[in-house]
């Protein structure tokens, strides 16, 4: 094994206490169950899924920006923003695109109306910089701002989750039909002429994989973010592509998927330990010390949040004889997936967070700025956690929770900073996310973080987080 230090990700100074206070909710209230709110990766926008629609709110004004409607016949359960792909005339593409996953078995690809999108995007940027734009705030909403440009069909049951890879090249969808589908955007991301630039918005997608190894509903999918550790010296050497997909299932497991040298997507690890449905997974988006591979969170019906870490590869695996790196390897490419034991990864549960929730944990968010975790669930509680220094020994409770899998010398500790009970009154909270603040009350617009929770009451509520 590598001899590098096992210290966890560098963290902010340990907080002794924290305060979570509600900010004015986004308006208007939706007055119906809302499933999730997804912030745009770079613009001050956040998309909330509810009923058959998606409402996009402005993070600058905390009010409705636009609505996506008319594309689905049943509830929209999830959404994801496509990261910018390619360059247009030397500038990053301004294409604004959102994909929605619905209980009607389809995923819809939506594009901001070509004739209005640049004007409105520029307006949002002005708002985030604090410039006065009363005319824009009072502008009436146009019905044709969003266009459903493509419907992705193939799942046999409800689509539960959708997620784009960091480059925006791949889209993963999962369903109650126990499958994970991977789609590839094969459109031209780098138009070289005005004619090609006009064709840039034409959606062209191909199915590249249908993964059916789960034994139950697949609840969520998440791609590993593009942080240094994803391609660092601790990443599996050369045997796979850079993209890593995690899926969580009703079968109590998490599976990890990669593309091998033959272009086939294979399951490289099965993470077991939960004693109930795994509701979700989330990757660590903050770079780790020594460029270690990002960790993974999982949570579910057993009221437990687990932290998983990739075991460091042997030193010789970085050499020319690495699996898949040469023709002399008997387990190289061209061998059936069931025989490729050398291509499997070893993951271990390295931490279990303190128990807070009394019911299913529906959502957990990991801050890319501070490393703080926040969780919500069926009990209506919002909890905030912080990672502490590594402990030399685990308590008996920790040993039992991790099933003895986490080494005593590397088990990281976590503490609860604070909790908010009945954060949405008597209603369940379905989702939580960290996002940047751009509103008038922000002290550092575009830098300061806040939490946003989404619940059965149809309220999308922002929260200010202060630690000391």
Coordinates of C-alpha atoms in Angstrom, one line a residue:
X1 CA 0.0 0.0 0.0
X2 CA 1.1 3.6 -0.5
X3 CA 2.7 5.2 2.5
X4 CA 1.1 8.6 2.1
X5 CA -0.5 10.2 5.2
X6 CA -4.1 9.2 5.8
X7 CA -5.1 12.7 6.8
X8 CA -8.6 13.7 5.6
X9 CA -9.4 16.7 3.4
X10 CA -8.1 20.0 4.7
X11 CA -10.9 21.7 6.6
X12 CA -11.7 25.1 8.0
X13 CA -10.9 25.7 11.7
X14 CA -13.1 23.6 13.8
X15 CA -16.3 25.4 14.8
X16 CA -17.5 25.2 18.4
X17 CA -21.0 26.2 17.5
X18 CA -23.2 27.1 14.5
X19 CA -26.4 28.9 13.8
X20 CA -28.8 28.3 11.0
X21 CA -31.4 31.0 10.5
X22 CA -34.2 31.1 7.9
X23 CA -34.0 33.7 5.1
X24 CA -37.2 34.9 3.3
X25 CA -38.5 32.0 1.2
X26 CA -38.4 32.0 -2.6
X27 CA -41.6 33.4 -4.0
X28 CA -44.2 32.5 -4.9
X29 CA -44.9 29.4 -2.8
X30 CA -45.6 26.4 -5.0
X31 CA -48.5 25.2 -2.8
X32 CA -47.8 21.6 -3.8
X33 CA -45.2 19.0 -3.0
X34 CA -41.8 20.0 -4.3
X35 CA -39.1 17.3 -4.8
X36 CA -35.8 19.0 -5.3
X37 CA -34.0 22.3 -6.0
X38 CA -30.9 22.3 -8.2
X39 CA -28.6 25.3 -8.4
X40 CA -27.0 26.2 -11.7
X41 CA -23.2 25.6 -11.6
X42 CA -22.3 29.2 -12.5
X43 CA -25.4 31.4 -12.9
X44 CA -27.6 32.8 -10.1
X45 CA -30.5 30.4 -10.9
X46 CA -32.0 27.4 -9.1
X47 CA -34.5 24.9 -10.6
X48 CA -37.3 23.4 -8.4
X49 CA -39.2 20.2 -9.4
X50 CA -42.8 20.0 -8.5
X51 CA -46.0 18.5 -10.0
X52 CA -45.6 18.3 -13.8
X53 CA -43.4 21.4 -13.9
X54 CA -40.1 23.0 -13.0
X55 CA -40.0 26.5 -11.6
X56 CA -36.7 28.3 -12.1
X57 CA -36.0 30.9 -9.3
X58 CA -33.5 33.8 -9.4
X59 CA -31.0 33.6 -6.6
X60 CA -30.6 37.4 -7.0
X61 CA -34.2 38.3 -6.3
X62 CA -35.4 35.1 -4.6
X63 CA -38.4 35.2 -7.0
X64 CA -39.6 33.3 -10.0
X65 CA -37.5 33.6 -13.1
X66 CA -39.3 31.2 -15.5
X67 CA -41.3 28.0 -15.7
X68 CA -40.9 24.8 -17.7
X69 CA -44.2 23.2 -18.2
X70 CA -46.2 21.1 -20.7
X71 CA -43.5 18.5 -21.3
X72 CA -44.5 15.7 -18.8
X73 CA -47.7 14.0 -18.0
X74 CA -46.7 13.0 -14.4
X75 CA -44.6 14.5 -11.6
X76 CA -41.1 15.8 -12.4
X77 CA -38.9 14.1 -9.8
X78 CA -35.5 15.4 -10.6
X79 CA -33.5 17.9 -12.8
X80 CA -30.0 18.7 -13.7
X81 CA -28.3 21.6 -15.5
X82 CA -25.9 20.7 -18.4
X83 CA -22.4 22.1 -17.8
X84 CA -21.2 24.3 -20.6
X85 CA -19.7 22.3 -23.5
X86 CA -17.2 23.8 -25.9
X87 CA -16.4 27.3 -27.1
X88 CA -18.4 29.6 -29.3
X89 CA -16.4 32.4 -31.1
X90 CA -13.7 32.0 -28.5
X91 CA -16.1 32.4 -25.6
X92 CA -17.7 29.8 -23.4
X93 CA -21.0 28.6 -24.9
X94 CA -24.0 30.4 -23.4
X95 CA -26.4 27.6 -24.1
X96 CA -28.7 27.2 -21.1
X97 CA -30.0 23.6 -20.9
X98 CA -31.9 21.6 -18.3
X99 CA -32.8 18.0 -18.2
X100 CA -35.9 16.7 -16.2
X101 CA -36.7 13.2 -15.0
X102 CA -40.3 12.3 -14.6
X103 CA -42.6 9.6 -13.3
X104 CA -44.0 9.4 -16.8
X105 CA -40.9 7.2 -17.6
X106 CA -39.1 9.9 -19.7
X107 CA -36.4 12.4 -19.4
X108 CA -36.9 15.8 -21.1
X109 CA -34.1 18.0 -22.5
X110 CA -35.1 21.7 -22.3
X111 CA -33.3 24.7 -24.0
X112 CA -33.7 28.4 -23.3
X113 CA -35.4 30.1 -26.2
X114 CA -32.7 31.2 -28.7
X115 CA -34.2 34.6 -29.3
X116 CA -34.3 35.6 -25.6
X117 CA -31.7 33.6 -23.7
X118 CA -28.7 35.9 -24.0
X119 CA -30.7 39.0 -23.0
X120 CA -32.1 37.2 -19.9
X121 CA -28.7 35.6 -19.0
X122 CA -27.1 39.1 -19.2
X123 CA -29.9 40.4 -17.0
X124 CA -29.2 37.8 -14.4
X125 CA -25.5 38.7 -14.4
X126 CA -26.4 42.3 -13.8
X127 CA -28.7 41.3 -11.0
X128 CA -26.0 39.3 -9.3
X129 CA -23.6 42.2 -9.5
X130 CA -26.2 44.4 -7.6
X131 CA -27.0 46.7 -10.5
X132 CA -30.5 48.2 -10.4
X133 CA -32.8 46.5 -12.9
X134 CA -36.4 47.2 -11.9
X135 CA -37.6 46.9 -15.5
X136 CA -36.3 43.3 -15.7
X137 CA -38.0 42.4 -12.4
X138 CA -41.3 43.8 -13.6
X139 CA -41.1 42.2 -17.0
X140 CA -43.9 39.8 -17.7
X141 CA -43.0 36.1 -18.1
X142 CA -43.1 34.9 -21.7
X143 CA -44.7 31.5 -22.2
X144 CA -42.2 30.3 -24.8
X145 CA -38.9 31.0 -22.9
X146 CA -38.2 27.3 -22.5
X147 CA -38.5 24.8 -25.3
X148 CA -38.6 21.0 -24.9
X149 CA -36.2 20.0 -27.6
X150 CA -35.9 16.3 -27.0
X151 CA -37.6 13.5 -25.0
X152 CA -35.3 10.6 -24.0
X153 CA -37.3 7.3 -23.9
X154 CA -36.3 3.8 -22.8
X155 CA -37.1 3.4 -19.1
X156 CA -40.1 1.1 -18.3
X157 CA -41.0 2.9 -15.1
X158 CA -40.6 6.2 -13.3
X159 CA -37.4 8.1 -13.8
X160 CA -36.1 8.8 -10.3
X161 CA -32.9 10.8 -10.9
X162 CA -30.9 12.5 -13.6
X163 CA -27.3 13.8 -13.5
X164 CA -24.7 15.2 -16.0
X165 CA -21.1 14.2 -16.0
X166 CA -18.7 17.1 -15.2
X167 CA -18.0 17.7 -18.9
X168 CA -21.6 17.6 -19.9
X169 CA -20.8 14.8 -22.4
X170 CA -22.7 12.1 -20.5
X171 CA -26.1 12.0 -18.9
X172 CA -27.1 9.3 -16.4
X173 CA -30.8 8.4 -15.7
X174 CA -32.1 5.8 -13.3
X175 CA -35.5 4.3 -12.7
X176 CA -37.8 2.1 -10.8
X177 CA -37.2 -0.5 -13.5
X178 CA -33.9 -1.3 -11.7
X179 CA -31.7 0.2 -14.5
X180 CA -29.3 3.0 -15.0
X181 CA -29.0 4.4 -18.5
X182 CA -26.0 6.4 -19.8
X183 CA -26.6 8.8 -22.7
X184 CA -24.0 10.7 -24.7
X185 CA -24.4 14.2 -26.2
X186 CA -23.0 13.7 -29.7
X187 CA -23.9 17.1 -30.9
X188 CA -21.1 19.5 -32.0
X189 CA -19.9 21.4 -28.9
X190 CA -17.3 23.4 -30.9
X191 CA -19.0 25.1 -33.9
X192 CA -16.5 26.6 -36.3
X193 CA -18.9 28.6 -38.4
X194 CA -22.0 30.7 -38.0
X195 CA -24.0 28.0 -39.7
X196 CA -22.7 25.4 -37.3
X197 CA -23.3 27.8 -34.4
X198 CA -27.0 28.0 -35.4
X199 CA -27.1 24.2 -35.4
X200 CA -25.5 24.0 -32.0
X201 CA -28.9 23.9 -30.2
X202 CA -30.0 20.8 -32.1
X203 CA -30.0 18.0 -29.6
X204 CA -28.5 14.7 -30.6
X205 CA -28.1 12.0 -28.0
X206 CA -27.2 8.3 -28.1
X207 CA -27.6 5.6 -25.6
X208 CA -24.2 4.2 -24.7
X209 CA -25.0 1.9 -21.8
X210 CA -27.9 0.2 -20.0
X211 CA -26.8 -1.0 -16.6
X212 CA -29.0 -3.6 -15.0
X213 CA -27.1 -5.1 -12.0
X214 CA -29.2 -3.6 -9.2
X215 CA -31.8 -5.9 -7.7
X216 CA -34.2 -3.1 -6.8
X217 CA -35.4 0.4 -7.8
X218 CA -32.5 2.7 -8.5
X219 CA -33.1 5.9 -6.4
X220 CA -30.3 8.2 -7.4
X221 CA -27.2 8.6 -9.7
X222 CA -24.3 11.0 -9.2
X223 CA -21.1 11.6 -11.2
X224 CA -17.8 12.2 -9.5
X225 CA -16.9 15.9 -9.9
X226 CA -13.8 17.0 -11.8
X227 CA -11.5 17.7 -8.9
X228 CA -7.7 17.1 -8.9
X229 CA -8.0 13.7 -7.0
X230 CA -10.2 12.2 -9.8
X231 CA -7.1 12.1 -12.1
X232 CA -4.4 12.1 -9.4
X233 CA -1.9 9.4 -8.5
X234 CA -4.4 7.7 -6.3
X235 CA -6.9 7.2 -9.1
X236 CA -7.0 3.8 -10.7
X237 CA -4.2 3.8 -13.3
X238 CA -5.1 4.0 -17.0
X239 CA -7.5 1.1 -16.9
X240 CA -10.6 3.3 -17.0
X241 CA -11.9 6.6 -18.3
X242 CA -11.9 9.5 -16.0
X243 CA -15.7 9.6 -15.4
X244 CA -17.1 7.7 -12.4
X245 CA -20.8 7.2 -11.7
X246 CA -22.4 6.1 -8.4
X247 CA -25.9 4.7 -8.1
X248 CA -28.0 4.1 -5.0
X249 CA -30.8 1.5 -4.9
X250 CA -33.7 0.0 -3.0
X251 CA -31.5 -3.2 -2.8
X252 CA -29.5 -1.5 0.0
X253 CA -26.4 -1.1 -2.1
X254 CA -24.4 1.5 -3.9
X255 CA -22.7 0.6 -7.2
X256 CA -19.8 2.4 -8.9
X257 CA -19.5 2.4 -12.7
X258 CA -16.6 3.2 -15.1
X259 CA -15.9 2.9 -18.8
X260 CA -13.2 0.4 -19.5
X261 CA -10.7 0.2 -22.3
X262 CA -13.1 -1.5 -24.6
X263 CA -15.7 1.3 -24.2
X264 CA -17.9 -0.8 -22.0
X265 CA -19.4 0.6 -18.8
X266 CA -18.8 -1.9 -16.0
X267 CA -19.5 -2.1 -12.3
X268 CA -16.2 -1.8 -10.5
X269 CA -17.5 -1.8 -6.9
X270 CA -20.5 -2.7 -4.8
X271 CA -20.7 -0.8 -1.5
X272 CA -22.7 -2.8 1.2
X273 CA -23.5 -1.8 4.7
X274 CA -26.8 -0.1 4.7
X275 CA -29.7 -1.9 6.3
X276 CA -32.4 -0.3 4.2
X277 CA -33.0 1.5 1.0
X278 CA -30.2 3.8 0.0
X279 CA -31.9 7.1 -0.9
X280 CA -29.0 8.9 -2.3
X281 CA -25.3 9.4 -2.9
X282 CA -23.1 12.6 -3.1
X283 CA -19.4 13.0 -4.0
X284 CA -16.9 15.2 -2.2
X285 CA -16.5 18.3 -4.3
X286 CA -13.6 19.8 -2.3
X287 CA -10.0 18.8 -3.2
X288 CA -8.4 16.5 -0.7
X289 CA -4.9 16.7 0.7
X290 CA -2.2 15.0 -1.6
X291 CA -4.8 14.9 -4.3
X292 CA -6.5 11.8 -2.9
X293 CA -9.5 10.4 -4.7
X294 CA -12.8 12.1 -3.7
X295 CA -14.9 10.3 -1.0
X296 CA -18.5 9.3 -1.4
X297 CA -21.5 9.8 0.9
X298 CA -24.5 7.5 1.0
X299 CA -27.6 7.7 3.2
X300 CA -31.0 6.0 3.4
X301 CA -33.9 4.4 5.3
X302 CA -31.7 3.0 8.0
X303 CA -31.2 6.6 9.3
X304 CA -27.4 6.3 8.7
X305 CA -25.0 8.5 6.7
X306 CA -21.9 6.7 5.6
X307 CA -18.6 8.0 4.2
X308 CA -16.8 5.7 1.7
X309 CA -13.1 6.0 0.6
X310 CA -11.2 4.3 -2.3
X311 CA -8.4 2.2 -0.9
X312 CA -5.1 3.4 -2.2
X313 CA -3.6 1.2 -5.0
X314 CA -0.4 -0.7 -4.7
X315 CA 2.7 1.2 -5.8
X316 CA 3.4 -1.2 -8.7
X317 CA 0.0 -0.5 -10.2
X318 CA 1.3 2.9 -11.3
X319 CA 4.0 1.3 -13.4
X320 CA 3.9 -0.1 -17.0
X321 CA 2.5 -3.4 -15.7
X322 CA -0.8 -1.9 -14.5
X323 CA -3.9 -3.8 -15.2
X324 CA -5.0 -3.0 -18.7
X325 CA -1.7 -1.1 -19.4
X326 CA 0.1 -3.8 -21.4
X327 CA -0.4 -6.9 -23.6
X328 CA 1.1 -9.3 -21.0
X329 CA -1.7 -8.9 -18.5
X330 CA -4.0 -12.0 -18.6
X331 CA -6.9 -9.9 -17.3
X332 CA -6.5 -7.2 -19.9
X333 CA -9.1 -5.9 -22.3
X334 CA -11.1 -8.3 -24.4
X335 CA -11.8 -10.5 -21.4
X336 CA -15.5 -10.9 -20.4
X337 CA -16.5 -8.5 -17.6
X338 CA -17.2 -11.4 -15.2
X339 CA -13.5 -12.4 -15.4
X340 CA -12.0 -8.9 -14.9
X341 CA -11.3 -9.2 -11.2
X342 CA -8.2 -7.1 -11.6
X343 CA -10.3 -4.2 -12.7
X344 CA -12.4 -4.1 -9.5
X345 CA -11.9 -1.3 -7.0
X346 CA -11.7 -1.6 -3.3
X347 CA -13.8 0.8 -1.3
X348 CA -14.3 0.9 2.5
X349 CA -16.6 2.7 4.9
X350 CA -14.3 5.0 6.7
X351 CA -16.9 6.9 8.8
X352 CA -20.4 6.9 10.0
X353 CA -21.9 10.2 11.0
X354 CA -23.6 10.7 14.4
X355 CA -27.3 9.6 14.3
X356 CA -29.6 12.5 14.3
X357 CA -32.7 11.6 12.2
X358 CA -35.6 9.5 13.4
X359 CA -36.8 8.3 10.0
X360 CA -35.6 8.1 6.4
X361 CA -32.8 10.4 5.4
X362 CA -33.8 11.8 2.0
X363 CA -31.0 14.2 1.1
X364 CA -27.5 15.2 2.2
X365 CA -25.4 18.0 0.8
X366 CA -21.6 18.4 1.1
X367 CA -20.2 21.9 0.9
X368 CA -17.4 22.4 -1.7
X369 CA -16.3 25.5 0.3
X370 CA -16.2 24.5 3.9
X371 CA -16.6 20.7 3.9
X372 CA -19.7 21.0 6.1
X373 CA -22.5 18.4 5.6
X374 CA -26.2 19.1 5.9
X375 CA -29.0 16.5 6.0
X376 CA -32.8 16.4 5.9
X377 CA -35.4 13.7 5.9
X378 CA -38.9 12.5 6.8
X379 CA -38.7 13.8 10.4
X380 CA -38.5 17.4 9.2
X381 CA -35.1 17.9 10.9
X382 CA -32.2 19.9 9.3
X383 CA -28.8 18.8 10.7
X384 CA -25.4 20.3 10.2
X385 CA -22.2 18.3 10.7
X386 CA -18.5 19.1 10.7
X387 CA -15.5 16.7 10.2
X388 CA -13.1 16.7 13.1
X389 CA -9.5 15.5 13.3
X390 CA -8.8 11.9 12.7
X391 CA -9.2 9.6 15.7
X392 CA -6.7 6.9 16.6
X393 CA -9.4 4.6 17.9
X394 CA -13.1 4.0 17.2
X395 CA -15.7 3.7 19.8
X396 CA -17.6 0.4 20.1
X397 CA -20.6 2.1 18.5
X398 CA -18.5 3.3 15.5
X399 CA -17.0 -0.2 15.2
X400 CA -20.5 -1.7 15.1
X401 CA -21.8 0.9 12.7
X402 CA -19.0 0.4 10.1
X403 CA -19.2 -3.4 10.5
X404 CA -15.5 -3.3 11.4
X405 CA -14.6 -2.2 7.9
X406 CA -13.0 1.1 8.7
X407 CA -9.3 0.9 9.9
X408 CA -8.9 2.3 13.4
X409 CA -6.0 4.5 12.2
X410 CA -7.9 6.2 9.4
X411 CA -11.4 6.6 10.8
X412 CA -12.4 10.2 10.6
X413 CA -14.7 11.7 13.2
X414 CA -17.7 13.9 12.6
X415 CA -19.7 16.0 15.0
X416 CA -23.1 17.6 14.9
X417 CA -22.9 21.4 15.0
X418 CA -26.6 22.2 15.3
X419 CA -30.0 21.0 14.3
X420 CA -33.3 22.7 13.3
X421 CA -36.5 20.8 14.2
X422 CA -39.6 21.2 12.1
X423 CA -37.7 23.2 9.5
X424 CA -40.7 23.1 7.2
X425 CA -43.3 22.8 10.0
X426 CA -45.0 19.4 10.1
X427 CA -43.9 18.5 6.5
X428 CA -41.2 16.2 5.3
X429 CA -38.2 17.7 3.7
X430 CA -37.2 16.1 0.4
X431 CA -34.0 17.8 -0.6
X432 CA -31.2 20.1 0.6
X433 CA -28.4 21.8 -1.3
X434 CA -25.6 24.3 -0.8
X435 CA -25.5 27.2 -3.3
X436 CA -24.0 30.7 -3.6
X437 CA -25.8 33.8 -2.4
X438 CA -26.5 36.6 -4.8
X439 CA -29.4 38.3 -2.9
X440 CA -29.4 41.8 -1.6
X441 CA -28.7 40.6 2.0
X442 CA -25.5 38.8 1.0
X443 CA -22.2 40.3 2.2
X444 CA -20.1 38.5 -0.4
X445 CA -22.3 37.9 -3.5
X446 CA -21.2 34.9 -5.5
X447 CA -18.9 33.7 -2.7
X448 CA -21.0 33.3 0.4
X449 CA -22.9 30.0 0.8
X450 CA -26.4 29.3 2.0
X451 CA -28.5 26.2 2.3
X452 CA -31.8 25.7 0.4
X453 CA -34.4 23.1 1.5
X454 CA -37.4 21.8 -0.5
X455 CA -40.4 20.2 1.1
X456 CA -43.8 18.7 0.9
X457 CA -45.3 22.1 1.8
X458 CA -44.2 23.5 -1.6
X459 CA -41.9 26.0 0.1
X460 CA -38.3 26.5 -1.2
X461 CA -36.5 27.9 1.8
X462 CA -33.0 29.4 2.0
X463 CA -31.0 29.3 5.2
X464 CA -28.1 31.4 6.4
X465 CA -25.3 29.4 8.0
X466 CA -22.9 31.0 10.6
X467 CA -20.2 29.1 12.4
X468 CA -17.9 30.2 15.2

